[in-house]
Coordinates of C-alpha atoms and ligand atoms in Angstrom, one line a residue:
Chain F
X39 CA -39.2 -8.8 4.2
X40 CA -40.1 -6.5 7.0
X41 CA -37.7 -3.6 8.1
X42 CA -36.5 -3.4 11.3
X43 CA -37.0 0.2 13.8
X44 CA -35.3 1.0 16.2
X45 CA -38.2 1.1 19.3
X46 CA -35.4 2.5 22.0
X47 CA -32.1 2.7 23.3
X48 CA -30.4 3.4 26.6
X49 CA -26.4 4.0 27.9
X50 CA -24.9 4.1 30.9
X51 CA -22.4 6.2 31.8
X52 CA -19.3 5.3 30.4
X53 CA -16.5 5.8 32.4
X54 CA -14.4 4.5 35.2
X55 CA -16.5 2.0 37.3
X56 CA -14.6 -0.4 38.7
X57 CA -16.8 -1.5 41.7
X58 CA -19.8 -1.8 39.0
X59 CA -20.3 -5.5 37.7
X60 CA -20.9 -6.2 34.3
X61 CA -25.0 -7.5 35.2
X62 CA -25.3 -3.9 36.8
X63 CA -24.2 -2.0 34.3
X64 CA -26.0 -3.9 31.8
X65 CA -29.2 -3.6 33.4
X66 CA -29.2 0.1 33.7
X67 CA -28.7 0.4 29.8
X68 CA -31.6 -1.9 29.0
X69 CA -33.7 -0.2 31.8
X70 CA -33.2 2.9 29.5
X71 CA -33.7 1.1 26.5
X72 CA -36.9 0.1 27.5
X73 CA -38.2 3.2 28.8
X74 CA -37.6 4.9 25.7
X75 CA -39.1 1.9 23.7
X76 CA -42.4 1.6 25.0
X77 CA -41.7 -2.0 24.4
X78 CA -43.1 -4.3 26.9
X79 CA -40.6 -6.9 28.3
X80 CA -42.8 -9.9 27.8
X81 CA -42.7 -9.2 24.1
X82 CA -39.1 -9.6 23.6
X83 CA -37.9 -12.9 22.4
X84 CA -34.1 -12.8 21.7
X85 CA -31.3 -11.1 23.5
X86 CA -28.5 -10.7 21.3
X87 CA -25.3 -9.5 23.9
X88 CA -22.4 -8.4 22.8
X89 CA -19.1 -8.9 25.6
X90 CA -15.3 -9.4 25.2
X91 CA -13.5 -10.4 27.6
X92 CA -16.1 -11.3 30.5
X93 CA -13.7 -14.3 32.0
X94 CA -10.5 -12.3 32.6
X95 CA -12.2 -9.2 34.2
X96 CA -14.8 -10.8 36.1
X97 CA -14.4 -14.8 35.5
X98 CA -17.9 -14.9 34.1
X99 CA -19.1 -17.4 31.0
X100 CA -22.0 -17.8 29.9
X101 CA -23.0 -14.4 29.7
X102 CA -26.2 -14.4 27.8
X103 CA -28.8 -15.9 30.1
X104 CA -27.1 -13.8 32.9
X105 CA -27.4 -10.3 31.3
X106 CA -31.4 -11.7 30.6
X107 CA -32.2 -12.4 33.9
X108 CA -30.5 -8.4 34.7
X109 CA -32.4 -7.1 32.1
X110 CA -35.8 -8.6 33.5
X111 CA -36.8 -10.8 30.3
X112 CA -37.4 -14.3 30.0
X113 CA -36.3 -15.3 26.4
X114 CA -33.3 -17.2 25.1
X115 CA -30.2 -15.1 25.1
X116 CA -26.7 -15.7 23.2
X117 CA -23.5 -13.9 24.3
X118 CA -21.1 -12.5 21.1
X119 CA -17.7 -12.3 21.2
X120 CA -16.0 -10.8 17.9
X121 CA -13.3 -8.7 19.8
X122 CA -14.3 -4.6 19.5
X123 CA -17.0 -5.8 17.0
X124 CA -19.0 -7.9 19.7
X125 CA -22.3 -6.1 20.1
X126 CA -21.9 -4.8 16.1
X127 CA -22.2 -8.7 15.3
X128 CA -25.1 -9.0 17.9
X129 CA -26.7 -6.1 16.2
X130 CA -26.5 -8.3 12.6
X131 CA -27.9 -10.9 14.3
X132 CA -31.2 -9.0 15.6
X133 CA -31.8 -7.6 12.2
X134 CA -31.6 -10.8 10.1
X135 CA -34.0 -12.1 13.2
X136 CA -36.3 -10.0 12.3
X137 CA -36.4 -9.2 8.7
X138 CA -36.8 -12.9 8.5
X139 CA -40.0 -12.8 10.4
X140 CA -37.8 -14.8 13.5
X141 CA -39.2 -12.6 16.1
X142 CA -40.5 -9.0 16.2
X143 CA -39.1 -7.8 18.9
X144 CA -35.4 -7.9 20.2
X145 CA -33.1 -6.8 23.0
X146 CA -29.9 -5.9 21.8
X147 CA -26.7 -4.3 23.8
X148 CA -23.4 -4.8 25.5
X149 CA -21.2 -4.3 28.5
X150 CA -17.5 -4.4 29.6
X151 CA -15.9 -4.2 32.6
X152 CA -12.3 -3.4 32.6
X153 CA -10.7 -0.9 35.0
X154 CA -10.9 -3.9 37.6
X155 CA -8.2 -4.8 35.9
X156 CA -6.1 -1.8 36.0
X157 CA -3.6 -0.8 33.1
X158 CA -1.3 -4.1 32.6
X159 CA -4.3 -6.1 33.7
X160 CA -6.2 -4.5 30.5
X161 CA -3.5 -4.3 28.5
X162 CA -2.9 -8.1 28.8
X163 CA -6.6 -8.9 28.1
X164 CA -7.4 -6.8 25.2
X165 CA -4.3 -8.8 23.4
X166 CA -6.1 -12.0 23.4
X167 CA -8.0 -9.9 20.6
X168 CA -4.7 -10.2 18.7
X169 CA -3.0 -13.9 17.3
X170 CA -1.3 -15.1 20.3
X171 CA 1.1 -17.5 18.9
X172 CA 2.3 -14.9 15.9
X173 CA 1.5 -12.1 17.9
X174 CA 1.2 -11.7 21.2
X175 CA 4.2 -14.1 22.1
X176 CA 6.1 -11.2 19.6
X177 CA 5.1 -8.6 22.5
X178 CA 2.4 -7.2 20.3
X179 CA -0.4 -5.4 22.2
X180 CA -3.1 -3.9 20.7
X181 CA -2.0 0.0 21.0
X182 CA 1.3 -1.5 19.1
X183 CA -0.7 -3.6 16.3
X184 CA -1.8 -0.5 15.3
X185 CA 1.1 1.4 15.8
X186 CA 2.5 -1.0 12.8
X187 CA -0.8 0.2 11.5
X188 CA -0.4 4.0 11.4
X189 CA 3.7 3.3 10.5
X190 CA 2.3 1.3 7.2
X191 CA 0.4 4.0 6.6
X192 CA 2.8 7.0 6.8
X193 CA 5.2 4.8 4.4
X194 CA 2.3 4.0 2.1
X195 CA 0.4 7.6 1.6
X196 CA 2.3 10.0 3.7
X197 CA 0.9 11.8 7.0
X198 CA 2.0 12.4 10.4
X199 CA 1.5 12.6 13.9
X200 CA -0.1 16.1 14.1
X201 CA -2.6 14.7 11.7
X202 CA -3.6 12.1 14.2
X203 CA -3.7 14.9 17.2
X204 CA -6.1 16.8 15.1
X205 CA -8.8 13.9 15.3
X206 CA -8.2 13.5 18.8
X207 CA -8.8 16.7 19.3
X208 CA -11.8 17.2 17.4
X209 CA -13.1 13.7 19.2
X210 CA -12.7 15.4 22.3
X211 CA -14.4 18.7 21.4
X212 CA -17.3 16.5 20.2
X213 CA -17.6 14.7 23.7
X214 CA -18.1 18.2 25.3
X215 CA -22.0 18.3 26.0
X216 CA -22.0 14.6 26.2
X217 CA -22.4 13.1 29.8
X218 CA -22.4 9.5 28.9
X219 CA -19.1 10.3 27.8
X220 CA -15.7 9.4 30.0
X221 CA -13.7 12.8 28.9
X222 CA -15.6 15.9 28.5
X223 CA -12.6 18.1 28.4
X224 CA -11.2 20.3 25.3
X225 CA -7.6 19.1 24.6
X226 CA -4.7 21.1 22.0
X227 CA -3.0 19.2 19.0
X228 CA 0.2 20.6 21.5
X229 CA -1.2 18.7 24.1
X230 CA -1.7 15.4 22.1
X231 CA 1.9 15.8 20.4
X232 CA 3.5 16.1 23.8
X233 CA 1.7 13.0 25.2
X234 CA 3.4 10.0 26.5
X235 CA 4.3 7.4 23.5
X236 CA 2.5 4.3 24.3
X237 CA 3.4 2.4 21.3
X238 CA 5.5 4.8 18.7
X239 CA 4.1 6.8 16.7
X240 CA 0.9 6.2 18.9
X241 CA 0.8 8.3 22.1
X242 CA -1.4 8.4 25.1
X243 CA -4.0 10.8 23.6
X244 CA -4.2 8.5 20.0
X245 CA -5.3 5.7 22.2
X246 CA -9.0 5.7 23.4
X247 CA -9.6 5.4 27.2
X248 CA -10.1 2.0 29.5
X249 CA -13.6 2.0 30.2
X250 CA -17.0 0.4 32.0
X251 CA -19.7 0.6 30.7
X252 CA -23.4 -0.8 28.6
X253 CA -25.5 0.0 26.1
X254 CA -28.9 -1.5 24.9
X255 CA -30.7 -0.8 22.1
X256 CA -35.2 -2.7 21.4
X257 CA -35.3 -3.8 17.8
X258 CA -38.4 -4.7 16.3
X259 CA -41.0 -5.1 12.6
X260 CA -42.1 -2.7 11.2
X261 CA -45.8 -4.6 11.8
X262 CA -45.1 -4.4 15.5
X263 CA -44.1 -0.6 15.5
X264 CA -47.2 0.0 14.0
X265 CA -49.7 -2.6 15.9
X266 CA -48.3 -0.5 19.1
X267 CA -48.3 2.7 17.8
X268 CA -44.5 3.5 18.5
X269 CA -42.6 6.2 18.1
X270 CA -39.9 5.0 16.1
X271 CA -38.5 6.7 13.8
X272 CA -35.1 5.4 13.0
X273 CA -35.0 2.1 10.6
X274 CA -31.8 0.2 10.4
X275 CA -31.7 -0.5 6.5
X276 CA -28.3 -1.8 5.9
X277 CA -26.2 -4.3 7.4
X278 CA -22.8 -5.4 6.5
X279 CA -20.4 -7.5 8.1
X280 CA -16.5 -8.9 6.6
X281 CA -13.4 -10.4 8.0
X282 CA -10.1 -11.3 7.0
X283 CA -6.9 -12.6 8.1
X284 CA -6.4 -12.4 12.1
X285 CA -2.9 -11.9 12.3
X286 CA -1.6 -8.4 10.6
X287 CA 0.9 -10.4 8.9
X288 CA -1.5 -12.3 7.1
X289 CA -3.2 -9.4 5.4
X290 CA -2.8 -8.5 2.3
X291 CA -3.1 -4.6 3.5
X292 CA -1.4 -3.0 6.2
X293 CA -2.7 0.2 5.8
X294 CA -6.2 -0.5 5.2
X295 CA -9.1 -2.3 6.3
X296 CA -10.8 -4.5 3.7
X297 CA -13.3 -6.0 6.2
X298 CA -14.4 -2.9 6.6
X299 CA -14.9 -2.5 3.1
X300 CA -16.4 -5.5 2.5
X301 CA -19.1 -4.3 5.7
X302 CA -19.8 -1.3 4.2
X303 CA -19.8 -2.1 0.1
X304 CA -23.2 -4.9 1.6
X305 CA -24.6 -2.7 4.2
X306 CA -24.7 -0.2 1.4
X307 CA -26.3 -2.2 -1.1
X308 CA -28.8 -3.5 1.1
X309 CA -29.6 0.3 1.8
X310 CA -29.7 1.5 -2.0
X311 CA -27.5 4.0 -0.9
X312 CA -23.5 5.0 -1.8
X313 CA -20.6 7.0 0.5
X314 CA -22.1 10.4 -0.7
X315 CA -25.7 9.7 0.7
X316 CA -24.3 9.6 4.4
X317 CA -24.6 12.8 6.2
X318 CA -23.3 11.5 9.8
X319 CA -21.4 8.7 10.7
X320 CA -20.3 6.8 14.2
X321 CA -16.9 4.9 13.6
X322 CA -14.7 2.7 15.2
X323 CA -11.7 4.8 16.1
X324 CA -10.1 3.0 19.2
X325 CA -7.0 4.7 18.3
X326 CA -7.0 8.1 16.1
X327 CA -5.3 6.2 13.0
X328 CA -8.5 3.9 13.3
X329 CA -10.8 6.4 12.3
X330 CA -8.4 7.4 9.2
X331 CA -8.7 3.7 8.6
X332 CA -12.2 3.5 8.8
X333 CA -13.2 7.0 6.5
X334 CA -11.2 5.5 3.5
X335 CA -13.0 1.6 4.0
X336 CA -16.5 3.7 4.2
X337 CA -15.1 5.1 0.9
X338 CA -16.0 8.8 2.1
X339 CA -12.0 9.1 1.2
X340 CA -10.2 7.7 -0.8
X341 CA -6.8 5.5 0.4
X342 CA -4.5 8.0 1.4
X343 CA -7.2 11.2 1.9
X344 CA -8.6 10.2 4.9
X345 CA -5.3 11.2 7.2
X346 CA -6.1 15.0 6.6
X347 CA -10.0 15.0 6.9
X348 CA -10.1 16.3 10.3
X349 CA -7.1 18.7 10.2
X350 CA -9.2 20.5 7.3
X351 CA -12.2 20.5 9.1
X352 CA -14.1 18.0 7.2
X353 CA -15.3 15.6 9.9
X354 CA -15.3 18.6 12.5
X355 CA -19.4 19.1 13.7
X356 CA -19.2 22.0 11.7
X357 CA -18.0 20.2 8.6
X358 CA -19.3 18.6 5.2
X359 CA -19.7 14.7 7.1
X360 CA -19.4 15.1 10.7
X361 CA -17.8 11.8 12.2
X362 CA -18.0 10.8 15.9
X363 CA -20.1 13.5 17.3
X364 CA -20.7 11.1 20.8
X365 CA -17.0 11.7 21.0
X366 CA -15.6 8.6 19.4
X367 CA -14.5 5.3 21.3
X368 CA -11.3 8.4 21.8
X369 CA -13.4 10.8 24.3
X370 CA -16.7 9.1 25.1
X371 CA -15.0 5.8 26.2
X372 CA -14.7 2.3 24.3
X373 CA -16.2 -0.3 27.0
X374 CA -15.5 -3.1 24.6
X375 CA -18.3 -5.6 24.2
X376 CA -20.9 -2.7 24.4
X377 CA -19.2 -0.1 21.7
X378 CA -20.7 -1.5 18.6
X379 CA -24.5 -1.1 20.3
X380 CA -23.3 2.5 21.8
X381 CA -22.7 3.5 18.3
X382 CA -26.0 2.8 17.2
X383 CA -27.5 4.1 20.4
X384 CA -25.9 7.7 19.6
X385 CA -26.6 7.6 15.7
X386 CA -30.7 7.0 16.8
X387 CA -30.5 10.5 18.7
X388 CA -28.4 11.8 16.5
X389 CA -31.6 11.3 13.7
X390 CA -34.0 11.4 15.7
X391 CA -32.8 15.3 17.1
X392 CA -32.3 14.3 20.8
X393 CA -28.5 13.9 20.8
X394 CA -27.0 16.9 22.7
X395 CA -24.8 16.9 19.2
X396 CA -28.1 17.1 16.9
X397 CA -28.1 20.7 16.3
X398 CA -24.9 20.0 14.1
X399 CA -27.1 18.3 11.6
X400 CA -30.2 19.3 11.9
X401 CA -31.1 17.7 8.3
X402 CA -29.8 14.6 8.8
X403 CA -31.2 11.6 6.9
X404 CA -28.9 8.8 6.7
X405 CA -26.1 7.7 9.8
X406 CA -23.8 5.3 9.5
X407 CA -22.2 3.2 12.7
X408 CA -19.1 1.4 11.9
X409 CA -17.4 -1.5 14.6
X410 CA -14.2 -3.2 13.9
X411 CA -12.4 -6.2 15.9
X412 CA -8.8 -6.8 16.7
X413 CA -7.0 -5.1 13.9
X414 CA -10.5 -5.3 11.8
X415 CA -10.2 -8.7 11.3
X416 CA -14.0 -8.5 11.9
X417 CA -16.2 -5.3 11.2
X418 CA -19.5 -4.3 11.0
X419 CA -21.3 -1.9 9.5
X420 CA -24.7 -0.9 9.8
X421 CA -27.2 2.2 8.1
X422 CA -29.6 3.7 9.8
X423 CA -32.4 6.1 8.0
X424 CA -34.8 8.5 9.3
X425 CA -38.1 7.0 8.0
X426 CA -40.2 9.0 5.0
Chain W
X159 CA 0.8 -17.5 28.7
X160 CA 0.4 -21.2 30.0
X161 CA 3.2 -23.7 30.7
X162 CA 1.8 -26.1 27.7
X163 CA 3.5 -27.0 24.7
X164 CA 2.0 -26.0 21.3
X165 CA 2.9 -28.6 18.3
X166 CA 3.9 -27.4 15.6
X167 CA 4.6 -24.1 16.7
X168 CA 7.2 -25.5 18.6
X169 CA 9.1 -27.0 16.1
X170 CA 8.7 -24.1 14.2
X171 CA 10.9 -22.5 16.9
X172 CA 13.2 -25.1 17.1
X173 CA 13.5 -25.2 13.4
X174 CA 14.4 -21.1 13.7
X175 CA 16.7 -21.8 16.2
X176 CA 18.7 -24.9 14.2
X177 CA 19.2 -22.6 11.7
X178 CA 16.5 -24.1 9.2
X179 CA 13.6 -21.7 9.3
X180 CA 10.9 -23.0 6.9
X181 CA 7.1 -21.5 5.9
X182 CA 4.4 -24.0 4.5
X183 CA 3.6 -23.8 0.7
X184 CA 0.6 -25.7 -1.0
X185 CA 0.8 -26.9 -4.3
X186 CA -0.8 -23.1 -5.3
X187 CA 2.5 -21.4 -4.5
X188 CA 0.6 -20.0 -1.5
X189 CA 2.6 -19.5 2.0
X190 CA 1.2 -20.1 5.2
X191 CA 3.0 -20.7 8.7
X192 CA 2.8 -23.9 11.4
X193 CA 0.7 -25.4 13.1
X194 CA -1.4 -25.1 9.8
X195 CA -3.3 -28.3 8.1
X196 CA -4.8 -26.2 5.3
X197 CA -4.1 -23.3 3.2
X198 CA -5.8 -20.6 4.3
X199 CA -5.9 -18.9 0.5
X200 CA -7.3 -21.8 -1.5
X201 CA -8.0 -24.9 1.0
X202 CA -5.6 -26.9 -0.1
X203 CA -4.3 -29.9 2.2
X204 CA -1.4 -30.6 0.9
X205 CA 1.5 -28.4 2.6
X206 CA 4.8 -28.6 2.2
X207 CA 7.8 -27.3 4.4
X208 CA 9.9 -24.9 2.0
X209 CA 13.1 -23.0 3.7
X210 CA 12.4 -19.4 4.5
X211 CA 14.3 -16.6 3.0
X212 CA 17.4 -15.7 4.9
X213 CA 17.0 -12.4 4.6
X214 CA 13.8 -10.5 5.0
X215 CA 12.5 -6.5 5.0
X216 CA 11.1 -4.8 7.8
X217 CA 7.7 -3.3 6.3
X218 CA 6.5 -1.6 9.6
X219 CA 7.2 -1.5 13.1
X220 CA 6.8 0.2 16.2
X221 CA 8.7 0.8 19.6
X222 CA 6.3 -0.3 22.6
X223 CA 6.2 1.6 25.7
X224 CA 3.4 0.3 27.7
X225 CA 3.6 -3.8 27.5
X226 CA 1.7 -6.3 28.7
X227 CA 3.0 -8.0 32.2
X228 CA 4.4 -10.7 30.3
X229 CA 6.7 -7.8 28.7
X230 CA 7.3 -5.4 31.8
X231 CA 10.8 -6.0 31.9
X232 CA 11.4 -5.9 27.9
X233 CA 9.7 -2.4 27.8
X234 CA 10.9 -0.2 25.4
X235 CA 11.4 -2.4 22.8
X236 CA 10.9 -2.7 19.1
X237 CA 8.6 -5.2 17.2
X238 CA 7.9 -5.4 13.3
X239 CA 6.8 -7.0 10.5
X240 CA 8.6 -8.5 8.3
X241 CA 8.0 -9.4 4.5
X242 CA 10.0 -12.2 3.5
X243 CA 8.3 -12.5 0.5
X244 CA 6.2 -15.8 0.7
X245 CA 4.8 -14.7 4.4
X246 CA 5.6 -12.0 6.7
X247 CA 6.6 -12.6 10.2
X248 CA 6.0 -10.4 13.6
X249 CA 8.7 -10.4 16.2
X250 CA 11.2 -8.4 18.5
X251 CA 14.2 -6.6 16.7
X252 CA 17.0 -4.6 17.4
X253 CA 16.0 -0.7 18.4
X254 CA 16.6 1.6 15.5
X255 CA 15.6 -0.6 12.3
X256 CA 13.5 1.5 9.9
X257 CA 11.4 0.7 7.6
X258 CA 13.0 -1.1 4.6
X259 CA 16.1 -2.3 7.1
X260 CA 17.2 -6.0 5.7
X261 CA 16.4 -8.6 8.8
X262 CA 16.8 -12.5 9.3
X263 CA 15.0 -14.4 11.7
X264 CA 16.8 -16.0 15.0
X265 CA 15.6 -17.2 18.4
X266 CA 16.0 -15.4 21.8
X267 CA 14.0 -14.8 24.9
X268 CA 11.8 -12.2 26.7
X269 CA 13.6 -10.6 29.5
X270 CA 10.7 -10.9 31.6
X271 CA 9.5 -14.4 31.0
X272 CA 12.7 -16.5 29.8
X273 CA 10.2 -17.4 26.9
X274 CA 11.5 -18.4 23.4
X275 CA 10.7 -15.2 21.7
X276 CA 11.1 -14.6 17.8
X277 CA 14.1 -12.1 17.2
X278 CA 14.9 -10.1 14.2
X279 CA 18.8 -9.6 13.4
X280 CA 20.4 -6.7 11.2
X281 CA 21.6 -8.7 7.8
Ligands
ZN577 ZN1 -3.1 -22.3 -1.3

């Protein structure tokens, strides 16, 4: 079994852009993506695309052999759609492709267009993501499923709201030197407390931002990074992927997220490594408890130890495992379909030392980018190494 | 939300409403709710309509500020999840349960929509 590098990735800005279609936006992230890769597009012979909720913001199907054409390769293309966890199943797909000797090179990515749709209009898409006979017709929207979430969770283990500020806060402080990033401003744990409620005990600065925006990332064998002489010196060398019930009323756990775990326990395995090997990690926190969440199914915390990791300055840049240095989906934007492949675009830099954020672990070896869908009814979780 | 019915779920409702809420149970003890052929814990086909608990338990819930269109009007209002032991259900309920507060299930309608809507009621 070959292993799979990553050849190069590219971002757009991710921000508000509503005049921006989804084809543009994804076009300027592959553009990058190649550039960086040295990849020829003639060699590429999958795109795996990763995009949510394409009909309701720009009435678009069929999004695969779209975003191909934008992206300037001629090569069969299938669209994703796992919710949040869109391009992180794409991602799957690409590796399996070519560990299994399918193709040796591959053009992976996202986009998402939302602020088109404005606030109600968003707010009414991103539920589809959520069960809509058990759910949705109950008025649930997906800042309130994981309000229930964070609510479970304060019954279950303890914790509070000022916890939750604490990892907004550090998300934000993280986004800083970022420019893909939609908020490069400093906010206070006041600040966050005194926030609008969107869904109770969530508030405005718990939620991550409506955003545009695509990412892209050139997968390919080990045999054809070398036969081209490529720098490339990130390896994905784990991939995980679980799911559970789809309603939160169906799962056996409120206040976790066993796909999660599943995703990780595989994409571990697969890597030979455990929790205590990682020394940076990209995860999926569309709203602060998320994150919390997502720490305890990555087993770097145990249930109920997550909650105060930021607050003691654990997951800070400057601490033991720094989490989200891009910003998070809370300060550098969460463009839906393209988060899971903006996560892996950020960890490469991040190993590879050309992240504005690499300074903060200069020794790096071992990142790990983790995408969940809905209320992690799907999740992804991928490891990426620094090759010897 | 469309104007089309949804069988099974619809009777569900109806069922609520009549006073004779029911979950599905296979022959593994497992609950499950309508429109359901299989059990989605073991596979079993065989389901069986059992009357649901009259009284359940608000595990979690939350009070929603920013709602989606079809909720504009509604806004602020409350939603949970409630155990009733074989399954847990998600609706609207009266502003200031907690946690723990002893429910039972009933039929009204969103303020914004006229939409049956499932409604938790203080025991
Ligand atoms: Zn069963």
């Amino acid at each position: 079994m070959t292993g799979v590098r990553i050849a190069g990735v590219g971002l757009t800005h991710f921000g508000k852009h509503p005049e921006r279609t989804g084809r543009d936006l994804f076009a300027e992230a592959s553009e990058r993506a190649f550039a960086d890769s040295g990849v020829s597009h003639d060699d590429i012979e999958s795109l795996y695309y990763g995009n949510f909720m394409g009909e309701l913001a720009e009435h678009q199907g069929h999004q695969g052999p779209l975003m191909a054409e934008a992206a300037g390769i001629r090569a069969p293309a299938t669209r994703y759609e796992s919710a949040c966890a869109s391009s992180g199943v794409a991602i799957r797909q690409a590796v399996k492709d070519v560990r299994n000797g399918e193709a040796d090179a591959i053009l992976v990515g996202g986009a998402e267009r939302m602020n088109n749709l404005g606030t109600a209009g968003t707010t009414e898409a991103l539920a589809i993501a959520a069960d809509d006979l058990y759910e949705v017709r109950a008025g649930i929207t997906f800042p309130g499923a994981y309000a229930l979430m964070a609510r479970a969770y304060f019954e279950q283990y303890g914790g509070s709201k000022e916890d939750l500020a604490h990892i907004a806060v550090k998300n934000h402080d993280h986004a800083l030197p970022n420019d893909h990033a939609q908020f490069q401003k400093e906010i206070s744990v006041e600040q966050a407390l005194d926030a609008p409620m969107i869904a109770e005990p969530l508030g405005l600065f718990d939620a991550c931002p409506i955003t545009d925006g695509a990412s892209a990332a050139v997968l390919v064998s080990d045999e054809y990074a070398e036969e081209h002489g490529l720098d490339a010196p990130v390896s994905i060398t784990g991939t995980g992927q679980g799911g559970d019930r789809m309603a939160l009323q169906g799962r056996k756990h409120l206040a976790r997220s066993p796909a999660a775990e599943e995703a990780a326990e595989e994409a571990y395995a697969e890597a030979g490594i455990d929790a205590g090997d990682v020394d940076v990690a990209e995860v999926h926190d569309c709203f602060t408890i998320a994150e919390v969440l997502a720490l305890e199914a990555l087993d770097f915390y145990a249930p109920g130890e997550g909650i105060g990791a930021a607050r003691r300055g654990e997951t800070t840049r400057d601490g033991d495992c720094p989490v989200n240095l891009s910003g998070g989906l809370k300060a550098k934007g969460h463009p839906v379909g393209a988060t899971g492949t903006s996560q892996l675009v950020e960890m490469t830099r991040i190993l590879r030392g050309d992240h504005p954020n690499s300074d903060a672990v200069p020794d790096a070896k071992t990142g790990v980018a983790h995408n969940a869908g809905g209320t992690v009814a799907s999740a992804t979780v991928h490891v990426l190494e620094v090759n010897e | 939300m469309s104007d089309h019915g949804n069988t099974g779920y619809d009777e569900w409702l109806d069922a609520i409403a009549e006073g004779n809420a029911y979950y599905l149970e296979c022959g593994n003890g497992h609950g499950s709710l309508p429109p359901r052929r299989i059990c989605p814990e073991c596979g079993e086909g065989d389901l069986e309509e059992i009357p649901l608990p009259e009284t359940g338990t608000v595990e979690t819930y939350t009070v929603v500020h920013v709602p989606a269109p079809s909720f504009a009007d509604d806004a602020p209002y409350t939603t949970a999840v409630v155990d009733f032991g074989p399954v847990r259900l998600t609706g609207v309920t009266e502003d200031g349960v907690e946690v723990g507060t002893d429910v039972s299930a009933k039929i009204s309608e969103s303020e914004t929509t006229g939409d049956r809507l499932l409604r938790f009621e203080r025991r």
